[in-house]
Every structure is written in structure tokens, then in C-alpha cells.
Short mmCIF file of C-alpha atoms in Angstrom, two decimals:
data_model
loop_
_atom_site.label_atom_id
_atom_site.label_comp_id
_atom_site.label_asym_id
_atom_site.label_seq_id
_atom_site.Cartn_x
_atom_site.Cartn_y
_atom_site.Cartn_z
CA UNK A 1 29.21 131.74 281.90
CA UNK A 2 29.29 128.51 279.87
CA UNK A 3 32.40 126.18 280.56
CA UNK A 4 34.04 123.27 279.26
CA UNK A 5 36.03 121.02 281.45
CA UNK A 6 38.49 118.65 280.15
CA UNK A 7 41.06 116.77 282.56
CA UNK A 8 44.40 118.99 281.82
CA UNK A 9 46.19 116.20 282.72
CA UNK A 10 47.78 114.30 280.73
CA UNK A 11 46.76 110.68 280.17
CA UNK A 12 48.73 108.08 279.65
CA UNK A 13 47.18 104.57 278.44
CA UNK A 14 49.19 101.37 277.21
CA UNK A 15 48.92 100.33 273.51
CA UNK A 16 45.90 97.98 272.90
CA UNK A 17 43.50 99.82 276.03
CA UNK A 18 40.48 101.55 275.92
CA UNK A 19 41.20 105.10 276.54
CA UNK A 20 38.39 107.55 277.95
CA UNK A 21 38.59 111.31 277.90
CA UNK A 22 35.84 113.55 279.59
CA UNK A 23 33.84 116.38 278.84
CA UNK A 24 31.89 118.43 281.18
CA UNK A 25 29.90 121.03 280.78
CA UNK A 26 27.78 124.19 282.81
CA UNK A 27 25.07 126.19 282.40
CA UNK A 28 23.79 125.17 279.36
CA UNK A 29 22.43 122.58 277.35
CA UNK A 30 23.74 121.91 273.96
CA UNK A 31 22.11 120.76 271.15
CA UNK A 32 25.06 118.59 269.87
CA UNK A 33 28.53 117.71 271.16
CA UNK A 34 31.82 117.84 268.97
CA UNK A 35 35.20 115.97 269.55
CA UNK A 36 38.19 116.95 267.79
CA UNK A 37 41.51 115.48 267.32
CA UNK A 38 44.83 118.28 267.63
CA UNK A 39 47.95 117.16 266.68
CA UNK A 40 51.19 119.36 267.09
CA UNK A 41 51.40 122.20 264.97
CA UNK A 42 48.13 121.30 262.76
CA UNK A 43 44.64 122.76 263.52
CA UNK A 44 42.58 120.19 265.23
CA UNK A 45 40.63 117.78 263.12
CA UNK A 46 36.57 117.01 263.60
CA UNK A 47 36.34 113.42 264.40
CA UNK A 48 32.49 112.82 265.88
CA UNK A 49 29.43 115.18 267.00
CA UNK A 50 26.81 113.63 269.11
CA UNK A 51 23.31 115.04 269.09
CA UNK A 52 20.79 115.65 272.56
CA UNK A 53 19.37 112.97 271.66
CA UNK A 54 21.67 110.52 270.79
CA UNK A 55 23.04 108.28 273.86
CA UNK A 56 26.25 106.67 272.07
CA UNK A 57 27.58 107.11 268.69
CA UNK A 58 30.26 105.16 267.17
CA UNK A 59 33.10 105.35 264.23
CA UNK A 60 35.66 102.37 264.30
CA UNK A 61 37.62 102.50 267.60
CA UNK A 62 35.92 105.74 268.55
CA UNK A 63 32.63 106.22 270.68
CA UNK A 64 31.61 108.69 272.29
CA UNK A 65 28.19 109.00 275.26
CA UNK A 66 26.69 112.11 275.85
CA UNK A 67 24.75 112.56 279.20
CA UNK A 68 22.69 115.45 279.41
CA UNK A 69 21.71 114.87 282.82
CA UNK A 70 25.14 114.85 283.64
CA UNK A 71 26.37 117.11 281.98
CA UNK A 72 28.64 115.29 280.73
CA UNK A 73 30.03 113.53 277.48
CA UNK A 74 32.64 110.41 277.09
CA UNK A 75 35.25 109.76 274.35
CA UNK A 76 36.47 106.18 274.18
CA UNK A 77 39.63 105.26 271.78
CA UNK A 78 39.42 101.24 271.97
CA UNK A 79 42.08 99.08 271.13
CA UNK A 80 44.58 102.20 271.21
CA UNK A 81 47.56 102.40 269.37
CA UNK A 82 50.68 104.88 269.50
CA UNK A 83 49.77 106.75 266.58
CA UNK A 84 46.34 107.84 268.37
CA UNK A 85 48.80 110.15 270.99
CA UNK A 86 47.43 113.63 270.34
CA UNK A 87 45.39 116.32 271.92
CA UNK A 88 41.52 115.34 271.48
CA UNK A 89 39.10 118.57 272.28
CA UNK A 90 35.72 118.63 273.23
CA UNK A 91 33.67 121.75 271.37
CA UNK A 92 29.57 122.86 272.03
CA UNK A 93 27.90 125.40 270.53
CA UNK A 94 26.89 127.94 272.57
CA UNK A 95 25.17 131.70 271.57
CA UNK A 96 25.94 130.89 267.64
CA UNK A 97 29.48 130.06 268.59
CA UNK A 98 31.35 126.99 268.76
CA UNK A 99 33.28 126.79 271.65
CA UNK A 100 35.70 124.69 273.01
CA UNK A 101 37.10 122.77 275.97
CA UNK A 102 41.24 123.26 276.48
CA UNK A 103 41.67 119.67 275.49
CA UNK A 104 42.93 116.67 276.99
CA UNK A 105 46.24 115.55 276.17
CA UNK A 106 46.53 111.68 275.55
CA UNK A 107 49.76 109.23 275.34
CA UNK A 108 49.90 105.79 274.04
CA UNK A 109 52.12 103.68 275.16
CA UNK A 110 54.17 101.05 273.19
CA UNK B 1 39.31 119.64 247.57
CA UNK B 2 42.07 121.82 248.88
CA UNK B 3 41.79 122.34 252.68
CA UNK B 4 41.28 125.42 254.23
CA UNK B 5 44.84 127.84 253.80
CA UNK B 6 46.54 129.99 255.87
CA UNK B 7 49.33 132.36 255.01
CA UNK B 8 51.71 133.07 256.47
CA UNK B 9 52.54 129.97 259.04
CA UNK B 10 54.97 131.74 260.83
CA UNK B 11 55.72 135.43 261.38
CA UNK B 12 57.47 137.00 264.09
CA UNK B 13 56.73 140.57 265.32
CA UNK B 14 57.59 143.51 267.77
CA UNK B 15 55.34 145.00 270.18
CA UNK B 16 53.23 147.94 268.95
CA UNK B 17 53.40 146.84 264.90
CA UNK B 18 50.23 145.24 263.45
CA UNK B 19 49.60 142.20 261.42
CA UNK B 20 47.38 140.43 259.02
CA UNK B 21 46.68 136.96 258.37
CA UNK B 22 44.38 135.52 255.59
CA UNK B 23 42.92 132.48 255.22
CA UNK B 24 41.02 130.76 252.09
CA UNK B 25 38.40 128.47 252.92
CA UNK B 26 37.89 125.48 251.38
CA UNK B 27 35.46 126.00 248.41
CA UNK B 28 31.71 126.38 249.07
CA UNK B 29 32.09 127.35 252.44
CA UNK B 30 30.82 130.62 253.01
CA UNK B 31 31.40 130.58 257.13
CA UNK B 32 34.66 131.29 258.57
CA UNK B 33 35.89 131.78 261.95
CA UNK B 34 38.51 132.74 263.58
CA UNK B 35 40.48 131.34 266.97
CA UNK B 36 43.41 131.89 269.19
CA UNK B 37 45.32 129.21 270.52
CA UNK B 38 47.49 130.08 273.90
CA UNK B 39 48.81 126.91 276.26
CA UNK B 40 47.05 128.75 279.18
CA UNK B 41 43.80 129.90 277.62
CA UNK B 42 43.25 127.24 274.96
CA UNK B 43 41.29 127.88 271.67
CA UNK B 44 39.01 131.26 271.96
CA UNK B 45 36.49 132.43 269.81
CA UNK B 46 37.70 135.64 267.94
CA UNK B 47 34.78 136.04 265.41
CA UNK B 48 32.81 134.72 262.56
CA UNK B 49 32.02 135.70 258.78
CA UNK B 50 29.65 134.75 256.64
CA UNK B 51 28.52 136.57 253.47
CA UNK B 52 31.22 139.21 254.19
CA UNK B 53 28.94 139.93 257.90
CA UNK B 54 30.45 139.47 261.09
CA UNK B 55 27.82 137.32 262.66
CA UNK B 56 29.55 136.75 266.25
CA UNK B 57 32.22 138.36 267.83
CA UNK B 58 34.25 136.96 271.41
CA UNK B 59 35.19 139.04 273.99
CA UNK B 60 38.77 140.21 272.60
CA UNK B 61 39.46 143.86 272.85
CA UNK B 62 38.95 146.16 269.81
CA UNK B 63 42.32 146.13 268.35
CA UNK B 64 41.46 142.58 267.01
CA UNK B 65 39.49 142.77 263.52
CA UNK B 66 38.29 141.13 260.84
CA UNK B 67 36.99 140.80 257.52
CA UNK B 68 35.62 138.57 254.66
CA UNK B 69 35.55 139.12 251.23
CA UNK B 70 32.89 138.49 247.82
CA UNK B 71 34.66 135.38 247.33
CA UNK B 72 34.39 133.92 251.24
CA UNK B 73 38.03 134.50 252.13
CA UNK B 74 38.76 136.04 254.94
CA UNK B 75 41.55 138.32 256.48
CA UNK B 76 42.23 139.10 260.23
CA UNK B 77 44.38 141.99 261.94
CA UNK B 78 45.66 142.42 265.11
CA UNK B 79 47.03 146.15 265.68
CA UNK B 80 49.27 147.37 268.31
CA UNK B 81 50.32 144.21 268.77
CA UNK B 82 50.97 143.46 272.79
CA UNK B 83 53.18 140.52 274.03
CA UNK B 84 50.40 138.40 274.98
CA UNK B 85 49.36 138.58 271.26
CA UNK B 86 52.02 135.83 270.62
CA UNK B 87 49.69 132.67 269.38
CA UNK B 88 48.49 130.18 266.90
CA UNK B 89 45.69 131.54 265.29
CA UNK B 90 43.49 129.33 263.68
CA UNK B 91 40.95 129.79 261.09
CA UNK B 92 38.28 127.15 260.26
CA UNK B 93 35.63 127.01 257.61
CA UNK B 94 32.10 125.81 257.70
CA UNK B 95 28.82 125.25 255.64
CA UNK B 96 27.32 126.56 257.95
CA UNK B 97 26.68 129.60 259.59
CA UNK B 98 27.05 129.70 263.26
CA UNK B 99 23.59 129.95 264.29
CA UNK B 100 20.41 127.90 262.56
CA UNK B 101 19.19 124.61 264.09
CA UNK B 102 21.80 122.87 261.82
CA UNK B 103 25.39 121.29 263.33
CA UNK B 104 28.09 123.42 262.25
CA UNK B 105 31.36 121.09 262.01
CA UNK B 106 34.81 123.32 261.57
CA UNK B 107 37.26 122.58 259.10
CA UNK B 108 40.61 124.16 260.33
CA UNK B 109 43.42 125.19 258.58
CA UNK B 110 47.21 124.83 260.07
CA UNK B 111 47.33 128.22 261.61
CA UNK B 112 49.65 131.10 261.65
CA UNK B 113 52.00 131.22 264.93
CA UNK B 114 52.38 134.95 265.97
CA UNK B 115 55.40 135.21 268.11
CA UNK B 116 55.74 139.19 268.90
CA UNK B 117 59.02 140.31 270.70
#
């Protein structure tokens, strides 16, 4: 069956460092990619999608990679700051469904 | 434009009663799904409407159902409610529906957190 992998950990980065989350994926190959910030108590909040064949895309301080050999897609938060301490979720679509990955929780430090 | 709503935000239960929890999309959307939220499990596909059809269902038992109405809100019930029940649920709306070569980007609401007793 299809799985998403995010690090359950949580990650802790100091203010003003590139943070990277990861996404991994199995048995399937996606079309597109979605990240998605959660914060506590909110519904999470679309923040990029990456197509198949896209390599990088960018928004401000966010980019993300998506490796489709790999399996695997990147989210990088540069130049971090405390207020960008949430969980960030990776989501697919997979059989008409979007699915998601249980999210990586991520703490700036000031 | 208003986000997408969900009523109530909080509502606390005891085992074996049902519930119902709407949600009104944000306007033009005609796709809505639904999710639970659990610390272990994370977020898992309940279902999706669109044009008042269930297009996809997850693998949740029976007692979970839905349904969308003429003007693209939607309304969820869990019966029988069971411990494990206790959740956010989260409903996100779309322009899309699930399936079509398109990318289908979720707008969620805030959720309603089930706690059942």
C-alpha cells in the first residue's frame, strides 16, 4: 500500500538556518507533490506543490526538490525564524485521493 | 472570501451517541473532503463529495457517513460513537474534484475536536 514517510521526530534548527524536512514515498509515483504548513489547533495550510516534472520550485524562504528516482521530496525553510515552528506535512495524490504523510514537527530556535 | 467553516469546534460526547458535523466550503468549490486527525494515525482520508456524489471513500468502517448538499456544503456523521472516535476532524474544500489530470490543492477549515467519554 502507498506510504508517506516523514521523520516523526522532532527537529529542532536555530533561528537564521536552513531547515530541511523529508518526504518519502512507496509504491507509487505521483504526479505532483504537496507541502502543507499545521499549526496548533488550525487545519493545515497549502504552502507549495511540485509537479513530476519539476526538479525545484521556490516561494521566498521556501523550496522544495522532488526526486522521483528517489522517491523522495525536500522542503527547505532558509533563513528560519521562530515564527516558522509548526508542523509542515507532506500530501500525494494517490487513487483520486489526497493523502498525507504524519508530518514533521519543526522548532526554531531564538 | 470567507474560508472554509466548521461548526461546531468543539463537542464532547459519550460512547454509543452519534454526531454530526457540517462544514461550508468556501464559495465555488464544489469538492469537499473529509479527514481525521489522531496523534498516532495522523490525517486519514474519510471521503469526498462533489456534486452531492461521494466520489472516494477511505477505509473507515460503515458507521462513518457523509453527505453534500445542492449548495456544496457538506455534513458528516459518526454513529455509535466508540472511544477511539475522539479526533479533529477536518474538512477541506477544493476546485477540484479528486480525480482528473488537474492538481487538487485543499483548503481546510479549523476542524471540529470530537472528544467522546
Amino acid at each position: 500500500s502507498q506510504k508517506i514517510e516523514q521523520n516523526s521526530e522532532a527537529l529542532n534548527i536555530q533561528e537564521g538556518k536552513t531547515a530541511t524536512l523529508t518526504c518519502n514515498y512507496t509504491n507509487y509515483s505521483p504526479a505532483y507533490l504537496q507541502w502543507y504548513r499545521q499549526d496548533p489547533g488550525r487545519g493545515p495550510v497549502f504552502l507549495l506543490l511540485i509537479r513530476e516534472n519539476e526538479k525545484e520550485k521556490r516561494k521566498e524562504r521556501l523550496k522544495v526538490t522532488f526526486d522521483t528516482t528517489l522517491k523522495q521530496s525536500l522542503f527547505h525553510i532558509t533563513a528560519s525564524q521562530p515564527a516558522d515552528s509548526a508542523t509542515y506535512l507532506c500530501a500525494l495524490r494517490r487513487d483520486d485521493k489526497i493523502i498525507f504523510g504524519k508530518g514533521t514537527r519543526l522548532h526554531i530556535l531564538p | 472570501k470567507a474560508g472554509v467553516t466548521q461548526t461546531p469546534r468543539y463537542l464532547i460526547k459519550t460512547r454509543g451517541q452519534q454526531v454530526t458535523l457540517s462544514c461550508s466550503p468556501i464559495s465555488g468549490h464544489r469538492s469537499v473532503s473529509w479527514y481525521q486527525q489522531t496523534p498516532g494515525q495522523g490525517l486519514q482520508f474519510l471521503f469526498e463529495y462533489f456534486s452531492e456524489t461521494q466520489r472516494n471513500k477511505g477505509n473507515f468502517p460503515g458507521r462513518f457517513s457523509g453527505r453534500q448538499f445542492s449548495n456544496s456544503r457538506s455534513e458528516m456523521n459518526v454513529s455509535t460513537l466508540e472511544l477511539g472516535d475522539s479526533a479533529l476532524y477536518l474538512c477541506a474544500s477544493s476546485t477540484r474534484q479528486g480525480a482528473g489530470g488537474g492538481a487538487n490543492v485543499l483548503t481546510f477549515g479549523a476542524g471540529s475536536r470530537l472528544t467522546v467519554l
